[in-house]
Amino acid sequence: MKSIAPLPESTPLNEAQIDRIIEMAWEDRTPFDAIRFQFGLAEADVKALMKKELKFKSYTLWRERVENCKTKHAAKRSTDIDRFKCSRQRAISSNMPYSTNVGAPAIRIDDLVSWKSRGITSVNKELTAKFDELKQQYESLLREYECNELVYNSKFSFEPVVGETYHLYRSANGTNFLSLISPAEWNKEHLGTFKLNSDKKWIELNQL
């Protein structure tokens, strides 16, 4: 196995590295030496980090587990156990924030700004489409409400028949009234044409 230098002590740990250290600390078959080998943290440093990051009960449980786990300490481990037992632990370089030798492939840092921008654009596009759809539905319902209020508040002396077409007019004195006579048959101010459905709702056949 190639020799890999530990993470310099002056290098601050990022969130992903802290999560990985906590994960390794919980793994029974991962010794503290492996954490120090990869991240430069001594056992005491790992315990301090765990105390800081975990809830008190979880930290207490972990400490008890560690004290009774021989595999967490290299000196107490059986020689039958490999140093890097976890399959993910073998790819040590994946835990390092930099290339470990000159022959290593270049590490491409994810462009989080671009990723966030694409995510925001995608979400905004979807939400805008849903908003426009809801807006159209709202405007349609509002139009139906206004039309039905207008027709039902108009004057008519007969009981409208379901499925029949009626025309709404405005008289000279400003009163709205409903009639069977079409706009082509007389000279009145035509407000709209409607049909009554089985739900007793007036359906507009043309725009006012």
mmCIF file of C-alpha atoms in Angstrom:
data_model
loop_
_atom_site.group_PDB
_atom_site.id
_atom_site.type_symbol
_atom_site.label_atom_id
_atom_site.label_comp_id
_atom_site.label_asym_id
_atom_site.label_seq_id
_atom_site.Cartn_x
_atom_site.Cartn_y
_atom_site.Cartn_z
ATOM 1 C CA MET A 1 0.000 0.000 0.000
ATOM 2 C CA LYS A 2 1.309 3.445 -0.912
ATOM 3 C CA SER A 3 2.271 5.742 1.930
ATOM 4 C CA ILE A 4 -0.217 8.583 2.328
ATOM 5 C CA ALA A 5 0.507 11.592 4.471
ATOM 6 C CA PRO A 6 -2.143 12.461 7.077
ATOM 7 C CA LEU A 7 -4.213 15.588 6.805
ATOM 8 C CA PRO A 8 -2.173 18.557 8.093
ATOM 9 C CA GLU A 9 -3.269 19.645 11.566
ATOM 10 C CA SER A 10 -3.682 23.230 10.375
ATOM 11 C CA THR A 11 -6.220 22.171 7.734
ATOM 12 C CA PRO A 12 -9.794 22.702 9.029
ATOM 13 C CA LEU A 13 -12.165 19.788 8.604
ATOM 14 C CA ASN A 14 -15.160 20.285 6.375
ATOM 15 C CA GLU A 15 -18.618 18.852 7.035
ATOM 16 C CA ALA A 16 -18.094 15.799 4.830
ATOM 17 C CA GLN A 17 -14.820 14.932 6.604
ATOM 18 C CA ILE A 18 -16.397 15.344 10.050
ATOM 19 C CA ASP A 19 -19.267 13.049 9.017
ATOM 20 C CA ARG A 20 -16.758 10.457 7.775
ATOM 21 C CA ILE A 21 -14.734 10.641 11.007
ATOM 22 C CA ILE A 22 -17.883 10.120 13.067
ATOM 23 C CA GLU A 23 -18.823 7.196 10.854
ATOM 24 C CA MET A 24 -15.369 5.635 11.252
ATOM 25 C CA ALA A 25 -15.461 6.221 15.001
ATOM 26 C CA TRP A 26 -18.720 4.261 15.217
ATOM 27 C CA GLU A 27 -17.321 1.365 13.183
ATOM 28 C CA ASP A 28 -16.145 -1.324 15.610
ATOM 29 C CA ARG A 29 -13.493 -2.713 13.268
ATOM 30 C CA THR A 30 -11.980 0.681 12.419
ATOM 31 C CA PRO A 31 -9.137 1.549 14.856
ATOM 32 C CA PHE A 32 -8.336 5.070 15.981
ATOM 33 C CA ASP A 33 -4.991 4.653 14.191
ATOM 34 C CA ALA A 34 -6.852 4.549 10.847
ATOM 35 C CA ILE A 35 -8.583 7.845 11.636
ATOM 36 C CA ARG A 36 -5.259 9.395 12.595
ATOM 37 C CA PHE A 37 -3.665 7.969 9.457
ATOM 38 C CA GLN A 38 -6.273 9.612 7.236
ATOM 39 C CA PHE A 39 -7.193 12.772 9.079
ATOM 40 C CA GLY A 40 -4.331 13.459 11.498
ATOM 41 C CA LEU A 41 -6.568 13.244 14.590
ATOM 42 C CA ALA A 42 -5.343 11.448 17.704
ATOM 43 C CA GLU A 43 -7.733 9.333 19.784
ATOM 44 C CA ALA A 44 -8.228 12.194 22.239
ATOM 45 C CA ASP A 45 -9.066 14.539 19.351
ATOM 46 C CA VAL A 46 -11.609 12.073 17.986
ATOM 47 C CA LYS A 47 -13.243 11.761 21.400
ATOM 48 C CA ALA A 48 -13.372 15.549 21.705
ATOM 49 C CA LEU A 49 -14.967 15.816 18.254
ATOM 50 C CA MET A 50 -17.526 13.124 19.072
ATOM 51 C CA LYS A 51 -18.411 14.888 22.318
ATOM 52 C CA LYS A 52 -18.940 18.106 20.418
ATOM 53 C CA GLU A 53 -20.964 16.660 17.549
ATOM 54 C CA LEU A 54 -23.091 14.005 19.306
ATOM 55 C CA LYS A 55 -25.888 14.333 21.811
ATOM 56 C CA PHE A 56 -24.809 13.569 25.370
ATOM 57 C CA LYS A 57 -26.577 10.195 25.541
ATOM 58 C CA SER A 58 -25.195 9.154 22.170
ATOM 59 C CA TYR A 59 -21.694 10.221 23.172
ATOM 60 C CA THR A 60 -21.902 8.316 26.475
ATOM 61 C CA LEU A 61 -23.128 5.208 24.657
ATOM 62 C CA TRP A 62 -20.305 5.518 22.130
ATOM 63 C CA ARG A 63 -17.651 5.902 24.854
ATOM 64 C CA GLU A 64 -18.870 2.787 26.629
ATOM 65 C CA ARG A 65 -18.867 0.919 23.343
ATOM 66 C CA VAL A 66 -15.343 2.072 22.498
ATOM 67 C CA GLU A 67 -13.910 1.132 25.906
ATOM 68 C CA ASN A 68 -15.246 -2.410 25.529
ATOM 69 C CA CYS A 69 -14.248 -2.806 21.885
ATOM 70 C CA LYS A 70 -10.775 -4.254 21.390
ATOM 71 C CA THR A 71 -10.841 -3.696 17.634
ATOM 72 C CA LYS A 72 -10.900 0.097 18.100
ATOM 73 C CA HIS A 73 -7.299 -0.018 19.364
ATOM 74 C CA ALA A 74 -4.607 -1.373 17.066
ATOM 75 C CA ALA A 75 -2.548 -2.738 19.963
ATOM 76 C CA LYS A 76 -5.474 -4.864 21.144
ATOM 77 C CA ARG A 77 -6.551 -6.097 17.708
ATOM 78 C CA SER A 78 -6.085 -9.639 16.542
ATOM 79 C CA THR A 79 -3.483 -10.123 13.826
ATOM 80 C CA ASP A 80 -6.193 -11.800 11.735
ATOM 81 C CA ILE A 81 -7.915 -8.452 11.221
ATOM 82 C CA ASP A 82 -6.712 -6.275 8.346
ATOM 83 C CA ARG A 83 -5.887 -2.665 9.050
ATOM 84 C CA PHE A 84 -8.463 -1.424 6.567
ATOM 85 C CA LYS A 85 -11.377 -3.790 6.991
ATOM 86 C CA CYS A 86 -14.071 -1.484 5.616
ATOM 87 C CA SER A 87 -14.237 -1.614 1.820
ATOM 88 C CA ARG A 88 -14.735 2.142 1.677
ATOM 89 C CA GLN A 89 -11.706 2.653 3.896
ATOM 90 C CA ARG A 90 -9.373 1.150 1.314
ATOM 91 C CA ALA A 91 -10.018 4.067 -1.007
ATOM 92 C CA ILE A 92 -8.228 6.429 1.366
ATOM 93 C CA SER A 93 -7.625 9.046 -1.257
ATOM 94 C CA SER A 94 -11.367 9.597 -1.528
ATOM 95 C CA ASN A 95 -11.272 10.989 2.009
ATOM 96 C CA MET A 96 -8.472 13.435 1.217
ATOM 97 C CA PRO A 97 -9.192 16.957 -0.030
ATOM 98 C CA TYR A 98 -6.069 16.878 -2.267
ATOM 99 C CA SER A 99 -4.078 14.515 -4.539
ATOM 100 C CA THR A 100 -1.774 12.216 -2.575
ATOM 101 C CA ASN A 101 0.935 11.792 -5.230
ATOM 102 C CA VAL A 102 2.038 13.308 -8.543
ATOM 103 C CA GLY A 103 0.553 10.423 -10.499
ATOM 104 C CA ALA A 104 -2.882 10.797 -8.944
ATOM 105 C CA PRO A 105 -5.698 12.035 -11.182
ATOM 106 C CA ALA A 106 -6.728 15.646 -10.827
ATOM 107 C CA ILE A 107 -9.494 16.167 -8.300
ATOM 108 C CA ARG A 108 -12.451 18.057 -9.741
ATOM 109 C CA ILE A 109 -14.278 20.105 -7.132
ATOM 110 C CA ASP A 110 -17.987 20.187 -7.720
ATOM 111 C CA ASP A 111 -19.222 23.592 -8.779
ATOM 112 C CA LEU A 112 -21.818 24.046 -6.040
ATOM 113 C CA VAL A 113 -22.791 27.490 -7.294
ATOM 114 C CA SER A 114 -23.617 26.052 -10.709
ATOM 115 C CA TRP A 115 -25.402 23.066 -9.135
ATOM 116 C CA LYS A 116 -27.504 25.341 -6.932
ATOM 117 C CA SER A 117 -28.265 27.608 -9.881
ATOM 118 C CA ARG A 118 -29.480 24.658 -11.965
ATOM 119 C CA GLY A 119 -31.556 23.408 -9.052
ATOM 120 C CA ILE A 120 -33.141 26.806 -8.428
ATOM 121 C CA THR A 121 -33.872 27.255 -12.145
ATOM 122 C CA SER A 122 -35.495 23.834 -12.367
ATOM 123 C CA VAL A 123 -37.593 24.314 -9.220
ATOM 124 C CA ASN A 124 -38.616 27.850 -10.196
ATOM 125 C CA LYS A 125 -39.647 26.644 -13.645
ATOM 126 C CA GLU A 126 -41.815 23.899 -12.168
ATOM 127 C CA LEU A 127 -43.356 26.159 -9.510
ATOM 128 C CA THR A 128 -43.992 28.923 -12.051
ATOM 129 C CA ALA A 129 -45.832 26.468 -14.308
ATOM 130 C CA LYS A 130 -47.952 25.263 -11.372
ATOM 131 C CA PHE A 131 -48.602 28.854 -10.281
ATOM 132 C CA ASP A 132 -49.707 29.833 -13.802
ATOM 133 C CA GLU A 133 -51.992 26.796 -13.906
ATOM 134 C CA LEU A 134 -53.539 27.679 -10.545
ATOM 135 C CA LYS A 135 -53.842 31.301 -11.630
ATOM 136 C CA GLN A 136 -55.764 30.257 -14.756
ATOM 137 C CA GLN A 137 -58.021 28.004 -12.681
ATOM 138 C CA TYR A 138 -58.646 30.835 -10.216
ATOM 139 C CA GLU A 139 -59.453 33.317 -12.992
ATOM 140 C CA SER A 140 -61.789 30.782 -14.589
ATOM 141 C CA LEU A 141 -63.608 30.151 -11.305
ATOM 142 C CA LEU A 142 -63.827 33.883 -10.665
ATOM 143 C CA ARG A 143 -65.303 34.389 -14.119
ATOM 144 C CA GLU A 144 -67.879 31.642 -13.521
ATOM 145 C CA TYR A 145 -68.815 33.213 -10.195
ATOM 146 C CA GLU A 146 -69.239 36.673 -11.720
ATOM 147 C CA CYS A 147 -71.311 35.373 -14.629
ATOM 148 C CA ASN A 148 -73.631 33.318 -12.430
ATOM 149 C CA GLU A 149 -74.092 36.201 -10.039
ATOM 150 C CA LEU A 150 -74.874 38.488 -12.971
ATOM 151 C CA VAL A 151 -77.454 36.131 -14.530
ATOM 152 C CA TYR A 152 -79.144 35.103 -11.285
ATOM 153 C CA ASN A 153 -79.437 38.750 -10.251
ATOM 154 C CA SER A 154 -80.989 39.692 -13.592
ATOM 155 C CA LYS A 155 -84.727 40.018 -14.182
ATOM 156 C CA PHE A 156 -86.712 37.164 -15.760
ATOM 157 C CA SER A 157 -90.326 36.048 -15.335
ATOM 158 C CA PHE A 158 -89.958 32.414 -16.397
ATOM 159 C CA GLU A 159 -88.246 29.310 -15.069
ATOM 160 C CA PRO A 160 -85.109 28.634 -17.171
ATOM 161 C CA VAL A 161 -84.877 25.170 -18.739
ATOM 162 C CA VAL A 162 -81.749 23.075 -18.369
ATOM 163 C CA GLY A 163 -79.885 22.905 -21.659
ATOM 164 C CA GLU A 164 -81.647 25.910 -23.164
ATOM 165 C CA THR A 165 -79.728 28.951 -24.434
ATOM 166 C CA TYR A 166 -80.573 32.386 -23.044
ATOM 167 C CA HIS A 167 -79.355 35.888 -23.758
ATOM 168 C CA LEU A 168 -78.634 38.575 -21.210
ATOM 169 C CA TYR A 169 -79.468 42.191 -22.038
ATOM 170 C CA ARG A 170 -79.401 45.590 -20.389
ATOM 171 C CA SER A 171 -82.454 47.813 -20.725
ATOM 172 C CA ALA A 172 -82.461 51.562 -21.186
ATOM 173 C CA ASN A 173 -82.980 52.112 -17.439
ATOM 174 C CA GLY A 174 -79.925 49.977 -16.607
ATOM 175 C CA THR A 175 -81.760 46.817 -15.556
ATOM 176 C CA ASN A 176 -80.377 43.464 -16.683
ATOM 177 C CA PHE A 177 -82.866 40.918 -17.992
ATOM 178 C CA LEU A 178 -82.791 37.422 -19.497
ATOM 179 C CA SER A 179 -84.504 36.512 -22.760
ATOM 180 C CA LEU A 180 -84.817 33.735 -25.349
ATOM 181 C CA ILE A 181 -84.634 36.280 -28.164
ATOM 182 C CA SER A 182 -81.233 36.355 -29.885
ATOM 183 C CA PRO A 183 -79.260 39.602 -30.369
ATOM 184 C CA ALA A 184 -79.824 39.381 -34.133
ATOM 185 C CA GLU A 185 -83.588 39.697 -33.672
ATOM 186 C CA TRP A 186 -83.707 43.021 -31.855
ATOM 187 C CA ASN A 187 -81.670 46.088 -31.044
ATOM 188 C CA LYS A 188 -80.798 45.743 -27.366
ATOM 189 C CA GLU A 189 -77.524 46.021 -25.431
ATOM 190 C CA HIS A 190 -76.346 42.417 -25.396
ATOM 191 C CA LEU A 191 -74.295 41.398 -22.326
ATOM 192 C CA GLY A 192 -73.792 37.712 -23.026
ATOM 193 C CA THR A 193 -75.218 34.350 -23.979
ATOM 194 C CA PHE A 194 -75.533 31.533 -21.453
ATOM 195 C CA LYS A 195 -76.774 27.968 -21.076
ATOM 196 C CA LEU A 196 -78.091 26.434 -17.860
ATOM 197 C CA ASN A 197 -76.570 23.039 -16.987
ATOM 198 C CA SER A 198 -77.951 20.252 -14.785
ATOM 199 C CA ASP A 199 -76.158 21.668 -11.738
ATOM 200 C CA LYS A 200 -78.109 24.901 -12.170
ATOM 201 C CA LYS A 201 -74.920 26.662 -13.155
ATOM 202 C CA TRP A 202 -74.897 29.164 -15.971
ATOM 203 C CA ILE A 203 -72.246 28.359 -18.610
ATOM 204 C CA GLU A 204 -71.026 31.315 -20.616
ATOM 205 C CA LEU A 205 -71.153 30.678 -24.357
ATOM 206 C CA ASN A 206 -69.441 33.925 -25.300
ATOM 207 C CA GLN A 207 -67.391 36.571 -23.506
ATOM 208 C CA LEU A 208 -69.149 39.574 -22.097
#
